[in-house]
mmCIF file of N, CA and C in Angstrom:
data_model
loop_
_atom_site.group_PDB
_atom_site.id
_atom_site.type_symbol
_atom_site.label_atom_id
_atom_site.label_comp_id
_atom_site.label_asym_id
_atom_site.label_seq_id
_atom_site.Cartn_x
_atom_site.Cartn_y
_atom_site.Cartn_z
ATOM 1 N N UNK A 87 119.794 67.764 51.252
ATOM 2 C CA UNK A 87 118.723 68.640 51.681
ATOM 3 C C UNK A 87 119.299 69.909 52.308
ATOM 4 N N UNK A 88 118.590 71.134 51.739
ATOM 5 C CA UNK A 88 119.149 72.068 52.354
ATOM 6 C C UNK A 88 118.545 72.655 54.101
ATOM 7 N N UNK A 89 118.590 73.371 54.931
ATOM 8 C CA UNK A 89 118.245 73.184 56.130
ATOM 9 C C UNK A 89 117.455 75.018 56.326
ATOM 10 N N UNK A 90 116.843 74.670 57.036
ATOM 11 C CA UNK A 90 115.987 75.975 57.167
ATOM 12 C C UNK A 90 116.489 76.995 57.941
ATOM 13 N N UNK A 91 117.110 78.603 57.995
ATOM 14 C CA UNK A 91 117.609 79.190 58.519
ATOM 15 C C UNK A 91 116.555 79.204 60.313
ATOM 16 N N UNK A 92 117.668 78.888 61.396
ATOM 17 C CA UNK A 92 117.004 79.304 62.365
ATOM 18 C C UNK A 92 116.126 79.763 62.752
ATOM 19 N N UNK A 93 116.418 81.224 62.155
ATOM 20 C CA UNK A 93 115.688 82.613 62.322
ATOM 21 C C UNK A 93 115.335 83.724 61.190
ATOM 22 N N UNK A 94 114.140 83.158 60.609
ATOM 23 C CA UNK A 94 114.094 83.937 59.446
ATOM 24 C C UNK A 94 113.013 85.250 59.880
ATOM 25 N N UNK A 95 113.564 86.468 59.601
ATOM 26 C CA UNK A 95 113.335 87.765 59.483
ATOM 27 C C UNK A 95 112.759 88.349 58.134
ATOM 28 N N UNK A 96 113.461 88.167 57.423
ATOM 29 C CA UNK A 96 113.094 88.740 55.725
ATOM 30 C C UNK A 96 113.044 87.782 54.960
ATOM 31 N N UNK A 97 112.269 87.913 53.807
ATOM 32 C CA UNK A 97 111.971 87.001 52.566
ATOM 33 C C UNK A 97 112.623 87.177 51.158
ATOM 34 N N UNK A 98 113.349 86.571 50.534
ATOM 35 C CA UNK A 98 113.568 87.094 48.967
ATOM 36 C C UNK A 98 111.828 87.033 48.353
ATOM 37 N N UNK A 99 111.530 87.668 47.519
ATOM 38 C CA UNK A 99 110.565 87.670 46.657
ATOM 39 C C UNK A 99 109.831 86.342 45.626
ATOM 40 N N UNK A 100 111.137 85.284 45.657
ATOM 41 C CA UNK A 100 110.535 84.082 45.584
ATOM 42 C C UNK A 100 110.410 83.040 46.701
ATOM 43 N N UNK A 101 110.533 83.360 48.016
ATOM 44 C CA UNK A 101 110.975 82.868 48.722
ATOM 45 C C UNK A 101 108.896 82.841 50.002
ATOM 46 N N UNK A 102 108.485 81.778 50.354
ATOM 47 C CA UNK A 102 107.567 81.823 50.875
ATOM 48 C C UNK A 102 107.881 80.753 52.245
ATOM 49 N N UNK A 103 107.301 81.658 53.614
ATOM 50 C CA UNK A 103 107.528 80.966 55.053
ATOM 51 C C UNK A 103 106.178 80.006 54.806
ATOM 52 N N UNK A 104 106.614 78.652 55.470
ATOM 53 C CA UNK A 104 105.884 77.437 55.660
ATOM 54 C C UNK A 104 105.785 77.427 57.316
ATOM 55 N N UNK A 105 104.627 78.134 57.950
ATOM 56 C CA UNK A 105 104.391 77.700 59.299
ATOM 57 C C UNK A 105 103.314 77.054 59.589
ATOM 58 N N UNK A 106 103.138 76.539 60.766
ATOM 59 C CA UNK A 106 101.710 75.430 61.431
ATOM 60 C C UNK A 106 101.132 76.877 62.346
ATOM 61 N N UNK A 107 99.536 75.968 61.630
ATOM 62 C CA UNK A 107 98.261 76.899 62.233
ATOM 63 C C UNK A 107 97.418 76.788 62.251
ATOM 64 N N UNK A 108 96.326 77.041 62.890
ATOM 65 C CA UNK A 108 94.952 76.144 63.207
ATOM 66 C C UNK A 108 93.923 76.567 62.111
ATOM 67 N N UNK A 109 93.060 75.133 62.176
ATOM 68 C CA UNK A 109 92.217 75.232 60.810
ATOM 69 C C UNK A 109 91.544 76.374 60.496
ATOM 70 N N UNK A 110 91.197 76.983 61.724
ATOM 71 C CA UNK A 110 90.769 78.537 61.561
ATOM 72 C C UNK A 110 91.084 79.655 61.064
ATOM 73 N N UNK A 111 92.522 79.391 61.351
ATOM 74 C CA UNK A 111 93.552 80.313 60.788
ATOM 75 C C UNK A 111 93.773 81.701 61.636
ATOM 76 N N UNK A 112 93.776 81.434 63.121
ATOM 77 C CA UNK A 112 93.430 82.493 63.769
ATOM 78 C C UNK A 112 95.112 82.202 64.653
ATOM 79 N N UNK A 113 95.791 83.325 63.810
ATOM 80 C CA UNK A 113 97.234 83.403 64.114
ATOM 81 C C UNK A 113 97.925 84.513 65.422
ATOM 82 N N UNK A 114 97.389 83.857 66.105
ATOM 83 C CA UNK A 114 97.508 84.764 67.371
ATOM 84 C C UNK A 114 99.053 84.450 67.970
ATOM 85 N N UNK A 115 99.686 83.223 67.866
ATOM 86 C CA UNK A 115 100.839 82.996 68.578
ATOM 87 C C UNK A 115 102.406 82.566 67.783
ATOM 88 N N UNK A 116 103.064 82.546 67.891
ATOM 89 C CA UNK A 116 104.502 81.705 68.023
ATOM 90 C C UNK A 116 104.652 82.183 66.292
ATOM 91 N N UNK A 117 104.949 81.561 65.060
ATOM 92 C CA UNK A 117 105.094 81.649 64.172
ATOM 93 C C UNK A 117 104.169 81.943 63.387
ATOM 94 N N UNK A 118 103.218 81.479 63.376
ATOM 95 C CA UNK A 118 101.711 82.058 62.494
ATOM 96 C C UNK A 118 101.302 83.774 62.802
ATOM 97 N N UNK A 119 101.632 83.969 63.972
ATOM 98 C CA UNK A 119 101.564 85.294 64.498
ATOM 99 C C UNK A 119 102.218 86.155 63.731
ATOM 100 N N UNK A 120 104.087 85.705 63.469
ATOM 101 C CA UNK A 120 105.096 86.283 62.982
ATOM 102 C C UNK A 120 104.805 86.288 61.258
ATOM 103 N N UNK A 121 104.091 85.341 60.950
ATOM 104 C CA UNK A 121 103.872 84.531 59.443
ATOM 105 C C UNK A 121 102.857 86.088 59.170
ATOM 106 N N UNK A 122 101.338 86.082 60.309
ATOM 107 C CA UNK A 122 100.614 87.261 59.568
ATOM 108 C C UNK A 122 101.244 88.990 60.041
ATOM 109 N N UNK A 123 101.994 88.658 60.505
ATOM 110 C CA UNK A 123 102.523 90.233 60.902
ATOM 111 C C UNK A 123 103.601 90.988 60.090
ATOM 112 N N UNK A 124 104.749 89.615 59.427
ATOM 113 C CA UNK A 124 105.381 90.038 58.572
ATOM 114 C C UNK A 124 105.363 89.553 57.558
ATOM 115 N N UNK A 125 104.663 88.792 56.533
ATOM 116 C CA UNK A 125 104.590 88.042 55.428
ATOM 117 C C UNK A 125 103.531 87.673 54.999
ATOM 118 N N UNK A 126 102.189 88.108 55.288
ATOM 119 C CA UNK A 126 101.070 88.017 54.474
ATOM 120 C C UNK A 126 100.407 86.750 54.308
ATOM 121 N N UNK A 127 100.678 86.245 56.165
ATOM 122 C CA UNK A 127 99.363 85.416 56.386
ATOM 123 C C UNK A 127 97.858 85.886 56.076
ATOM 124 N N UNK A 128 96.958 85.469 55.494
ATOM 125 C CA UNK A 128 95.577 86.007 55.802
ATOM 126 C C UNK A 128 95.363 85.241 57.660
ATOM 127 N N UNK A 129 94.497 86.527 58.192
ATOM 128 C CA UNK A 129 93.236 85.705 59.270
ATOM 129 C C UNK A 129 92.480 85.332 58.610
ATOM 130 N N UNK A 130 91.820 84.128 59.547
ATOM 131 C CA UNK A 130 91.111 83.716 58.896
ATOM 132 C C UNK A 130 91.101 82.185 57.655
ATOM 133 N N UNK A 131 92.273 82.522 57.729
ATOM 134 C CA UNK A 131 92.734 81.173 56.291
ATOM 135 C C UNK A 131 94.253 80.342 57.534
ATOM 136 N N UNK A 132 93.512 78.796 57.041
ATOM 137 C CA UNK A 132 94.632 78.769 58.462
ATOM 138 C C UNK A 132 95.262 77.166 57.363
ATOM 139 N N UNK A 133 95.177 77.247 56.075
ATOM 140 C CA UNK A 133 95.094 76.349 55.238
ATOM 141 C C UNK A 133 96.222 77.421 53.794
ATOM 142 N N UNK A 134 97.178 76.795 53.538
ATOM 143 C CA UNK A 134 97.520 77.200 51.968
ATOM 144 C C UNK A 134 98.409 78.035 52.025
ATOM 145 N N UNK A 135 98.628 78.742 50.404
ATOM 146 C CA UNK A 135 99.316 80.250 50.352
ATOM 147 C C UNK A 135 98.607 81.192 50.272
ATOM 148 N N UNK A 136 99.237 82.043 50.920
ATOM 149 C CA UNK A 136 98.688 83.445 51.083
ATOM 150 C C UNK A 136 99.995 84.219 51.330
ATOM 151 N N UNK A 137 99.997 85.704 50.524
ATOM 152 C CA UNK A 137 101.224 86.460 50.269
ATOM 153 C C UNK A 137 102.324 85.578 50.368
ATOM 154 N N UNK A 138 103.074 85.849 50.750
ATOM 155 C CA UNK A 138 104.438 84.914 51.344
ATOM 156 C C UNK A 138 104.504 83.715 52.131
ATOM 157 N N UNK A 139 103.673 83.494 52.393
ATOM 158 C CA UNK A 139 103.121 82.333 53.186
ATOM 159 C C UNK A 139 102.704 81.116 53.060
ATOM 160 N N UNK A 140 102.757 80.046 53.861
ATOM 161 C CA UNK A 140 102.302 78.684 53.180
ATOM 162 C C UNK A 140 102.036 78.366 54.740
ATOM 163 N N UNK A 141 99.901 78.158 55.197
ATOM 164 C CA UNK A 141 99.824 77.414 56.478
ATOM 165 C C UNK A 141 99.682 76.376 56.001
ATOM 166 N N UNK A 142 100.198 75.537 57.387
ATOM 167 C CA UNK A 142 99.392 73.953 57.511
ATOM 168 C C UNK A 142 98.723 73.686 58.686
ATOM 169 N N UNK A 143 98.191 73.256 58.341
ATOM 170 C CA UNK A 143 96.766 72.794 59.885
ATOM 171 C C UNK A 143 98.117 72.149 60.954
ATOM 172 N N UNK A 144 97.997 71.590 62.242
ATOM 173 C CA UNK A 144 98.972 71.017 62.848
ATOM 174 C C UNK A 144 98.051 71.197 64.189
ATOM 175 N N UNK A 145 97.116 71.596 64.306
ATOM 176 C CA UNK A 145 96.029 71.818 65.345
ATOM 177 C C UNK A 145 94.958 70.472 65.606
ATOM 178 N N UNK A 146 94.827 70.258 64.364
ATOM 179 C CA UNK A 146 93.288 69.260 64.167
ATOM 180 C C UNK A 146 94.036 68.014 64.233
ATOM 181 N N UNK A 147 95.174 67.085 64.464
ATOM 182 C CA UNK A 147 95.222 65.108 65.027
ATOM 183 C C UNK A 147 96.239 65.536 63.631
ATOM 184 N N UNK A 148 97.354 64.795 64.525
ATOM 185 C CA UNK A 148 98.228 64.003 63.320
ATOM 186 C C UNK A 148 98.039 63.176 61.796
ATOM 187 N N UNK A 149 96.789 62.811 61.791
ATOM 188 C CA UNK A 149 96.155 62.579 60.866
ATOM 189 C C UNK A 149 95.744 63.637 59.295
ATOM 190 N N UNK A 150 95.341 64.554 60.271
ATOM 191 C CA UNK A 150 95.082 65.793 59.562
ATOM 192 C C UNK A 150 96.216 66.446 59.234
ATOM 193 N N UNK A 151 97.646 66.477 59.887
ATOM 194 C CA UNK A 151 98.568 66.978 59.889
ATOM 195 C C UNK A 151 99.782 66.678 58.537
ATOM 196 N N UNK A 152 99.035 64.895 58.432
ATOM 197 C CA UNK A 152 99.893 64.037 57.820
ATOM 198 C C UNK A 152 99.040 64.411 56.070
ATOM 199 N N UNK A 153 97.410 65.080 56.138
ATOM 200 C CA UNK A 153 97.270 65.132 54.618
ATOM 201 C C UNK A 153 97.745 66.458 54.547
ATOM 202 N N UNK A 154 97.967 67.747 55.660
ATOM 203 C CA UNK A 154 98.433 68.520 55.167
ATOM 204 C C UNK A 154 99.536 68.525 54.497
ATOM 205 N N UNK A 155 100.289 67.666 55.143
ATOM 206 C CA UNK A 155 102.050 67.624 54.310
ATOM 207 C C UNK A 155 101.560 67.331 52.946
ATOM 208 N N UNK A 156 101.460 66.324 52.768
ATOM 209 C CA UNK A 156 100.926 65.776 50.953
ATOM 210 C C UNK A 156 101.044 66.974 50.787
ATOM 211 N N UNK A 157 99.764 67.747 50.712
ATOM 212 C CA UNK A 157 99.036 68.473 50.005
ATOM 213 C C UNK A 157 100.217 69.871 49.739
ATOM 214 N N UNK A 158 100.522 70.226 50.905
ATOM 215 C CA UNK A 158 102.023 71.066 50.688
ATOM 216 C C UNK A 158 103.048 70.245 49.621
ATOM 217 N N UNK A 159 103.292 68.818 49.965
ATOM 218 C CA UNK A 159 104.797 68.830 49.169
ATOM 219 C C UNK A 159 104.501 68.025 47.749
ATOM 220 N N UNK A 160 103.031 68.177 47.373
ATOM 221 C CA UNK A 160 102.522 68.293 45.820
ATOM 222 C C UNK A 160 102.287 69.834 45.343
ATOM 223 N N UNK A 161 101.773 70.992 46.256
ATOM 224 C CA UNK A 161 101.942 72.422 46.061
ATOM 225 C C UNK A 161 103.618 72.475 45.365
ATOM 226 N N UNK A 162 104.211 72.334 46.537
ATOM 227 C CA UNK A 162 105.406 72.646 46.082
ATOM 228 C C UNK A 162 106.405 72.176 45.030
ATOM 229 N N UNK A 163 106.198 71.127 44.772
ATOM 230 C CA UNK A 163 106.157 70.637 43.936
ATOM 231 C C UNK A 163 106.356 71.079 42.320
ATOM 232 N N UNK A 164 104.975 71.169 42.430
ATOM 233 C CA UNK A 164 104.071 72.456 41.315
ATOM 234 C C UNK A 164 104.662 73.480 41.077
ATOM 235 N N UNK A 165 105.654 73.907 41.850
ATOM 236 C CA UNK A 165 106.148 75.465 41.896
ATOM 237 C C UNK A 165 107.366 75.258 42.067
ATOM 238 N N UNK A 166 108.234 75.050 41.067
ATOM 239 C CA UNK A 166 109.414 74.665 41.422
ATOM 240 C C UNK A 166 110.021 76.200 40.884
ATOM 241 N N UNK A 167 109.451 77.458 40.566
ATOM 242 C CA UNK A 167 109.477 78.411 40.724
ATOM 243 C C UNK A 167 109.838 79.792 42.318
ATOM 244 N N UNK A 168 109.583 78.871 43.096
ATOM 245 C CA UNK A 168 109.000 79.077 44.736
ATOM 246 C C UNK A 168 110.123 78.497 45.471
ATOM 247 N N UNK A 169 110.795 79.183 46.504
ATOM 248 C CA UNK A 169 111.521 78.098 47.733
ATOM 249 C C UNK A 169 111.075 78.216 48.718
ATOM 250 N N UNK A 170 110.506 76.986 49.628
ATOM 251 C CA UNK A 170 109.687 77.120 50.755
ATOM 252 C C UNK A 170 110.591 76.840 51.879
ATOM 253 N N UNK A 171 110.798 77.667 52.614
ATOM 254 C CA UNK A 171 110.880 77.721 53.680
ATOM 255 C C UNK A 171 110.267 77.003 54.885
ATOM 256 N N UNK A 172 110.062 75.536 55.072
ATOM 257 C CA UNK A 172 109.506 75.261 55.822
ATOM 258 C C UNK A 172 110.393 75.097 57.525
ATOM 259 N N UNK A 173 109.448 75.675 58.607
ATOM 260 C CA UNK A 173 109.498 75.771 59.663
ATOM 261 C C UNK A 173 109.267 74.910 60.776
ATOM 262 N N UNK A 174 109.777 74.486 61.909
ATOM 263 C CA UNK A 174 109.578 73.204 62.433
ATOM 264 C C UNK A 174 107.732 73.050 63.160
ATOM 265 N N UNK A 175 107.086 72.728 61.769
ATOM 266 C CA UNK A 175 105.710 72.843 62.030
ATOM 267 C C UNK A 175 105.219 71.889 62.649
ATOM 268 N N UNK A 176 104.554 72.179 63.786
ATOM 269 C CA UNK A 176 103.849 70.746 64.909
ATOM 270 C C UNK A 176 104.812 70.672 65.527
ATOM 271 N N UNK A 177 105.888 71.086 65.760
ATOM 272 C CA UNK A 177 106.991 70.886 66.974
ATOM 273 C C UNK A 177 107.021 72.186 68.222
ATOM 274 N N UNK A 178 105.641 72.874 68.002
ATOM 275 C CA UNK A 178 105.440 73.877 68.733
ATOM 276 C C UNK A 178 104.389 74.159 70.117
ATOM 277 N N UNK A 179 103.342 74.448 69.749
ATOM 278 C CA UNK A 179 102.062 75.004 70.457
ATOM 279 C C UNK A 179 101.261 73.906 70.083
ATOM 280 N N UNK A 180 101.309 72.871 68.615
ATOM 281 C CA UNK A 180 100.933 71.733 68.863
ATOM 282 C C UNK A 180 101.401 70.256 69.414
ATOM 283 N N UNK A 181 103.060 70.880 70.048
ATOM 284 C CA UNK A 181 103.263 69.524 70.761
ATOM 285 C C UNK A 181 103.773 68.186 70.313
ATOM 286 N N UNK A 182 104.154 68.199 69.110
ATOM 287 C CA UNK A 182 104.504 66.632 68.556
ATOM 288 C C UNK A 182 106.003 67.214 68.294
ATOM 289 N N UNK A 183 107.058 66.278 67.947
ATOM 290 C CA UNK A 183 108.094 66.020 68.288
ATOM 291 C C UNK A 183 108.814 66.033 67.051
ATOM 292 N N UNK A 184 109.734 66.536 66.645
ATOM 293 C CA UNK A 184 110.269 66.279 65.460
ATOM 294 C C UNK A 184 110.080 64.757 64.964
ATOM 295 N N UNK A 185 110.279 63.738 65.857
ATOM 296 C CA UNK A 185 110.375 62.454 65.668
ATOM 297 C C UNK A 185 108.873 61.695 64.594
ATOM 298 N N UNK A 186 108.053 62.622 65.239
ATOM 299 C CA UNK A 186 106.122 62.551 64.314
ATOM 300 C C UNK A 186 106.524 63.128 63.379
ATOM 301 N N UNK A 187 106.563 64.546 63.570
ATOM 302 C CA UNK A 187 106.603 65.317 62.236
ATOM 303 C C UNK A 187 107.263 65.303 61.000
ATOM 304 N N UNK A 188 108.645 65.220 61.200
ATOM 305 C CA UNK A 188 109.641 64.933 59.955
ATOM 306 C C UNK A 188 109.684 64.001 59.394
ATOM 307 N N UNK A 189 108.833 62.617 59.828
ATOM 308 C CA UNK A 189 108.674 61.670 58.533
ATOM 309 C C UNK A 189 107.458 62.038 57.112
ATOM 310 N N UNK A 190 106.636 62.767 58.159
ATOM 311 C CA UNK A 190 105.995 63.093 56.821
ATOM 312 C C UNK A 190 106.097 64.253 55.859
ATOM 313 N N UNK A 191 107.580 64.524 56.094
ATOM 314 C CA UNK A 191 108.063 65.842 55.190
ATOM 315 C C UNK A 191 109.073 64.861 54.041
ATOM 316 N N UNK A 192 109.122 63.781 54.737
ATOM 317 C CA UNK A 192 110.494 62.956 53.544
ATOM 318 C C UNK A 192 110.721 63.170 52.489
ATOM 319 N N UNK A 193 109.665 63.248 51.180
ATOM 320 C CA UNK A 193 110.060 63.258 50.097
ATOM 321 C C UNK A 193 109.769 64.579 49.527
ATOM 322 N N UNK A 194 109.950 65.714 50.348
ATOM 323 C CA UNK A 194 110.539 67.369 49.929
ATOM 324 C C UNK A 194 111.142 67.120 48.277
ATOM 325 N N UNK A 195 110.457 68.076 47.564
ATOM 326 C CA UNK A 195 111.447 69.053 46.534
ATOM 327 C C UNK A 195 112.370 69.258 46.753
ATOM 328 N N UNK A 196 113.540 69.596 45.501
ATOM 329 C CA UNK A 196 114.232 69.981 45.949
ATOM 330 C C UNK A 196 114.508 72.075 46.600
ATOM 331 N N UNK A 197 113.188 72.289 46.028
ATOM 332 C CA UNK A 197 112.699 74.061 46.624
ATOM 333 C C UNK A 197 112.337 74.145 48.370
ATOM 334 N N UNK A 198 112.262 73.035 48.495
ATOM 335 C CA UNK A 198 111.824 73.260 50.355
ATOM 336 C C UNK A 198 112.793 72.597 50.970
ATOM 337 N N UNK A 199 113.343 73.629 51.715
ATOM 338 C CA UNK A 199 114.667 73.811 52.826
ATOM 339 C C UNK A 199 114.049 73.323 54.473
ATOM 340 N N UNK A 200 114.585 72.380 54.907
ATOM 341 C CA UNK A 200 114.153 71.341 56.263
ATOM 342 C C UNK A 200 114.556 72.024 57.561
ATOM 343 N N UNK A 201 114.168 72.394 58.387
ATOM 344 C CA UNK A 201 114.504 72.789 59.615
ATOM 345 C C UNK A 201 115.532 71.214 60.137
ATOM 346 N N UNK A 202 116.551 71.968 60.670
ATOM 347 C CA UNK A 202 117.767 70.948 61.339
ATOM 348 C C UNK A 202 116.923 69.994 62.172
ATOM 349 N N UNK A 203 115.906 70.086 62.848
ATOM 350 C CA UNK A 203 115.579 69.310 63.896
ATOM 351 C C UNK A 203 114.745 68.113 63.056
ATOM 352 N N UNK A 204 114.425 68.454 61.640
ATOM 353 C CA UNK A 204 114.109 66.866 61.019
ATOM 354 C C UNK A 204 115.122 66.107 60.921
ATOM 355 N N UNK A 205 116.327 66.540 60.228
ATOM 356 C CA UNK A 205 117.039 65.792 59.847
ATOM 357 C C UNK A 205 117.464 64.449 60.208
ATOM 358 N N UNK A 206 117.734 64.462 61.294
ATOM 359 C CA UNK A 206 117.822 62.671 62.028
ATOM 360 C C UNK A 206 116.851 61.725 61.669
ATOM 361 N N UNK A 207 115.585 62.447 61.318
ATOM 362 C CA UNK A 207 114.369 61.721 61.467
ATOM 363 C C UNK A 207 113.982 61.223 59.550
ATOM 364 N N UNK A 208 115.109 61.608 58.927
ATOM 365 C CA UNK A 208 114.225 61.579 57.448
ATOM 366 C C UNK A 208 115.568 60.582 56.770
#
């Protein structure tokens, strides 16, 4: 598995940021903020792709958190055209722990790159 750069700034053109964001999609803070300011989050859409972007809910219960993954790592999937960048989503402003989160990223493509802080956990 490849590992997600720290600190991502710029995008290659096939290259789309995977951050956590509320079902609303109202990206006011931490990475969703950075997601619609430099990469073409929509407001408003707090679900999917949009420009460069890929949200996942991580707001609404672990539950909800756990069909977002699916639903991302069958997207991605699909697009083996695409490298996703995913970001340590739910390990933020929603509070869960790499230890929750990174099991339900396990069976990643090989196009989506893991933030270091899953790794122990997968």
């Amino acid at each position: 598995m490849e590992t997600t750069p720290d600190k991502i700034v710029t995008l290659r053109p096939n290259e789309v940021f995977v951050f956590g964001s509320n079902a609303g999609g109202l990206h006011g803070g931490g990475a969703a903020r950075f997601a619609h300011e430099h990469f073409g989050a929509v407001w408003g859409e707090g679900h999917g792709h949009h420009g460069q972007t890929y949200a996942i809910d991580t707001m609404s219960g672990l539950d909800v958190l756990a069909d977002e993954a699916r639903t991302f790592l069958a997207y991605a999937a699909a697009r083996p055209d695409l490298r996703f960048l995913l970001t340590p989503v739910g390990c933020g402003i929603a509070g869960y722990t790499p230890g929750e989160v990174a099991p339900l990223f396990a069976d990643v493509p090989g196009n989506v790159t893991i933030p270091a802080s899953f790794l122990p956990y997968l």
